[in-house]
PDB file of C-alpha atoms in Angstrom:
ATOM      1  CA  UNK A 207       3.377  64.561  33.077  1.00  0.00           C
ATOM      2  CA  UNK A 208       4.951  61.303  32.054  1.00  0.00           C
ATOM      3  CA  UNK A 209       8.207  61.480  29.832  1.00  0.00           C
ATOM      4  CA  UNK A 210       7.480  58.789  26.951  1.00  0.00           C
ATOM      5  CA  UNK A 211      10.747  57.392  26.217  1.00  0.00           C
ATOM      6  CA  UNK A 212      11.646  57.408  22.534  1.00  0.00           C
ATOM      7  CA  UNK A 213      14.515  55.061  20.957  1.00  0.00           C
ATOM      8  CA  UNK A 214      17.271  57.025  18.962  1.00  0.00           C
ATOM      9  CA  UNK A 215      16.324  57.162  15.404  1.00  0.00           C
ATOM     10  CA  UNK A 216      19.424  54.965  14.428  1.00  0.00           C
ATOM     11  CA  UNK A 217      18.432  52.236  17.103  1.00  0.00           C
ATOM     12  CA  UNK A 218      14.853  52.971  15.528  1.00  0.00           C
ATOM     13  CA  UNK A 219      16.654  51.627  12.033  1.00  0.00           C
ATOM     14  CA  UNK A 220      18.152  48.598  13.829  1.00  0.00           C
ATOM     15  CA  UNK A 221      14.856  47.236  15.086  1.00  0.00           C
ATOM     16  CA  UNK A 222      13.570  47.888  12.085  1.00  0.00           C
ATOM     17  CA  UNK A 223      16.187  46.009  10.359  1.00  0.00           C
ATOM     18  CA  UNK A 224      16.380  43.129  12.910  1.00  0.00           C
ATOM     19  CA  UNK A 225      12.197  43.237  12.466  1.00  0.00           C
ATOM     20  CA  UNK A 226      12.301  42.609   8.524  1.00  0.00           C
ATOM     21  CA  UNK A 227      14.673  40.417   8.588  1.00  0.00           C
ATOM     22  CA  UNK A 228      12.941  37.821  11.335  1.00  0.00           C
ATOM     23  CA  UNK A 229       9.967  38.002   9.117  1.00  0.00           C
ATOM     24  CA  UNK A 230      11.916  37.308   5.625  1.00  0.00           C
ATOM     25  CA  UNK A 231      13.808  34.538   7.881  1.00  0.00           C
ATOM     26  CA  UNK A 232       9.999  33.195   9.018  1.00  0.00           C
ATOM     27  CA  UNK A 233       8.586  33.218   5.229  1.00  0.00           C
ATOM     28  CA  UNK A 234      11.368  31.464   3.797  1.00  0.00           C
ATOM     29  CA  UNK A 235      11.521  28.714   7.194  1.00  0.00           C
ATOM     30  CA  UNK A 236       7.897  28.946   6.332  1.00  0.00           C
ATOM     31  CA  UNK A 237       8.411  28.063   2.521  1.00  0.00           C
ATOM     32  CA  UNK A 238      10.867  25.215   3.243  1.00  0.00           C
ATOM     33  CA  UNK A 239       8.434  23.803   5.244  1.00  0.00           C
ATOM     34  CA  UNK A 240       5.991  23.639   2.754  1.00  0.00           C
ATOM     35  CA  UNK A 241       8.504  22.215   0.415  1.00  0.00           C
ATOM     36  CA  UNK A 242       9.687  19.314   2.877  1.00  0.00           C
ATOM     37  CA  UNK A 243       5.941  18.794   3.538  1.00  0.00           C
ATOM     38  CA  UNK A 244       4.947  18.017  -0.245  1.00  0.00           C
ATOM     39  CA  UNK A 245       7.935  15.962  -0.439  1.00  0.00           C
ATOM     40  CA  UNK A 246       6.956  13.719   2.080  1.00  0.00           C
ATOM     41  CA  UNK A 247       3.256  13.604   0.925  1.00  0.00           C
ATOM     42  CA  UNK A 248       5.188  12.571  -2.915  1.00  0.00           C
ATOM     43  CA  UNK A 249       7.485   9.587  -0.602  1.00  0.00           C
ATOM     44  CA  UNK A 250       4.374   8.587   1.194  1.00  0.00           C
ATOM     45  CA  UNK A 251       1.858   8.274  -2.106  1.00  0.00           C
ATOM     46  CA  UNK A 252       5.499   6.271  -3.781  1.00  0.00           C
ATOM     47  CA  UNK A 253       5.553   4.346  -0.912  1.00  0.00           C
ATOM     48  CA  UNK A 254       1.720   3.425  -0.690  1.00  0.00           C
ATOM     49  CA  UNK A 255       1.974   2.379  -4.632  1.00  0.00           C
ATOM     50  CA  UNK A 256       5.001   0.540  -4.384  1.00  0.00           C
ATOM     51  CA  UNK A 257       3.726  -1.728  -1.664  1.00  0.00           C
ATOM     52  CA  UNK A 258       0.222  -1.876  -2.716  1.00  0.00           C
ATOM     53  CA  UNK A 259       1.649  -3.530  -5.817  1.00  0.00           C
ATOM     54  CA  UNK A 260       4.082  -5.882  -3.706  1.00  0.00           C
ATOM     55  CA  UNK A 261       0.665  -6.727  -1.883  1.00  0.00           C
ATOM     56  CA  UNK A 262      -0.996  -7.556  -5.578  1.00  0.00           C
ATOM     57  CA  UNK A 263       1.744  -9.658  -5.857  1.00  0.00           C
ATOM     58  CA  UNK A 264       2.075 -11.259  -2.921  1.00  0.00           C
ATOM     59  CA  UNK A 265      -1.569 -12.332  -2.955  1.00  0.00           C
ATOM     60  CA  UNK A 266      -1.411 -13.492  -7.109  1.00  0.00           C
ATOM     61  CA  UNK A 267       0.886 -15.985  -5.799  1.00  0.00           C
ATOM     62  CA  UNK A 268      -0.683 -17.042  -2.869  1.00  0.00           C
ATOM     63  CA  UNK A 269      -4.027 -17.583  -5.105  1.00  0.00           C
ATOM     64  CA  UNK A 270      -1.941 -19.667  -7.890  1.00  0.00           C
ATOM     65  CA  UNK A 271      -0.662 -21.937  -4.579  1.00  0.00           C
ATOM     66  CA  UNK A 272      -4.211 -22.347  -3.419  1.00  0.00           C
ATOM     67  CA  UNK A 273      -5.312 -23.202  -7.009  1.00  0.00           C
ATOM     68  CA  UNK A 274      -2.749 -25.904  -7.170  1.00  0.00           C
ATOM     69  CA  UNK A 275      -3.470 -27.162  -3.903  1.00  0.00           C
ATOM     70  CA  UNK A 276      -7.362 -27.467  -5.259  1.00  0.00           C
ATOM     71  CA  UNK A 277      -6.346 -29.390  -8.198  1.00  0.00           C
ATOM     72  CA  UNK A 278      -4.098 -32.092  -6.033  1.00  0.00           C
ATOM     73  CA  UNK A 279      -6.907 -32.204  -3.355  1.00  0.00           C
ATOM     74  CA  UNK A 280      -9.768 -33.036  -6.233  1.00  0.00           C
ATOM     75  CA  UNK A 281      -6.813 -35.338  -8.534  1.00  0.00           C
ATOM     76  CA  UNK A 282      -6.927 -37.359  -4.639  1.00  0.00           C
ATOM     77  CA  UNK A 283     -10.308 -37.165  -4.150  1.00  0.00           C
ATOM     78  CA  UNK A 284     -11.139 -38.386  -7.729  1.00  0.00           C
ATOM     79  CA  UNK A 285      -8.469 -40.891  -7.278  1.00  0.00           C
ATOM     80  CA  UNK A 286      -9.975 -41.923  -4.097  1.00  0.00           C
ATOM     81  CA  UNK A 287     -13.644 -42.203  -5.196  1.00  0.00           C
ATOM     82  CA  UNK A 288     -12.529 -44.272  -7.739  1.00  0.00           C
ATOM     83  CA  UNK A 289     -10.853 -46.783  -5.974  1.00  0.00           C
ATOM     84  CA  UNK A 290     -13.472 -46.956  -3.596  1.00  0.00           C
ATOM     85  CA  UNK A 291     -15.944 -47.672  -6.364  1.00  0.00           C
ATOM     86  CA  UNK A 292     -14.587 -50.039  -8.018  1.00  0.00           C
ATOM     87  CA  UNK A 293     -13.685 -51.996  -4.949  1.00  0.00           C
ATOM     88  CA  UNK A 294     -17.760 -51.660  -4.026  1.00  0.00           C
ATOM     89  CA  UNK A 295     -19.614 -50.765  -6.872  1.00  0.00           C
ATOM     90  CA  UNK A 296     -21.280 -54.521  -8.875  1.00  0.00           C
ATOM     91  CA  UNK A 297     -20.676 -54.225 -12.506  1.00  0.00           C
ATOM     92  CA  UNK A 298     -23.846 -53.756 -13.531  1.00  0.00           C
ATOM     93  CA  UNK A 299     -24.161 -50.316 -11.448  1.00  0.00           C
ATOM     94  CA  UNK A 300     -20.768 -49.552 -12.474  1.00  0.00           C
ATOM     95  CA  UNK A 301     -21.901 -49.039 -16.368  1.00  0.00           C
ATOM     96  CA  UNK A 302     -24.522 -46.972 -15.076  1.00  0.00           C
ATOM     97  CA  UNK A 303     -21.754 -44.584 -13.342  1.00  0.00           C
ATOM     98  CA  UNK A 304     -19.639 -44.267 -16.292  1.00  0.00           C
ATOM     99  CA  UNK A 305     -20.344 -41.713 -18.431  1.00  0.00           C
ATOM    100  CA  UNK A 306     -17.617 -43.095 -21.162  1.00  0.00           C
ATOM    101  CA  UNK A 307     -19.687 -46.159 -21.410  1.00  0.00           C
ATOM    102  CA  UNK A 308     -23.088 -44.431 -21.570  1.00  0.00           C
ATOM    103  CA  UNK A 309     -22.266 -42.875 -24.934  1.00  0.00           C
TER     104      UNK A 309
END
């Protein structure tokens, strides 16, 4: 017959002890975790807002630059067209053209 070998009750006490206390020590690691987890998740959403609006921004300006550039490029154009017309245009065609002179 096998002897089973059996700890000393007192030793039983200390592994019981060290036992508890790695699990309290693993729920509270475990809790921290949690905590530094939904902190991040809070930094990441701040940071997704905070450069989704920089992005807003960013492209506001960029339209009100491509707006302006419009308004020189058809202030040219108009310019242009009527140089050219009234360089090539006869007089009589010319009325015709003008809406200012039509009314």
């Amino acid at each position: 017959m096998a002897a089973v070998a059996r700890a000393h009750p007192k030793d039983f006490m200390v592994v019981r002890k060290e036992w508890a206390a790695i699990r309290i020590q693993t729920a509270f690691r475990g809790l921290l975790a949690r905590r530094a987890l939904r902190a991040l998740r809070a930094l990441v959403r701040l940071q997704a807002i905070v450069r989704g609006r920089q992005v807003r921004k960013q492209a506001a300006v960029t339209l009100r630059c491509m707006q302006a550039l419009v308004r020189v490029q058809a202030r040219v154009m108009a310019q242009s067209v009527n140089i050219s017309s009234e360089q090539n245009i006869p007089d009589h065609l010319q009325n015709l053209l003008d809406p200012i002179k039509q009314a």
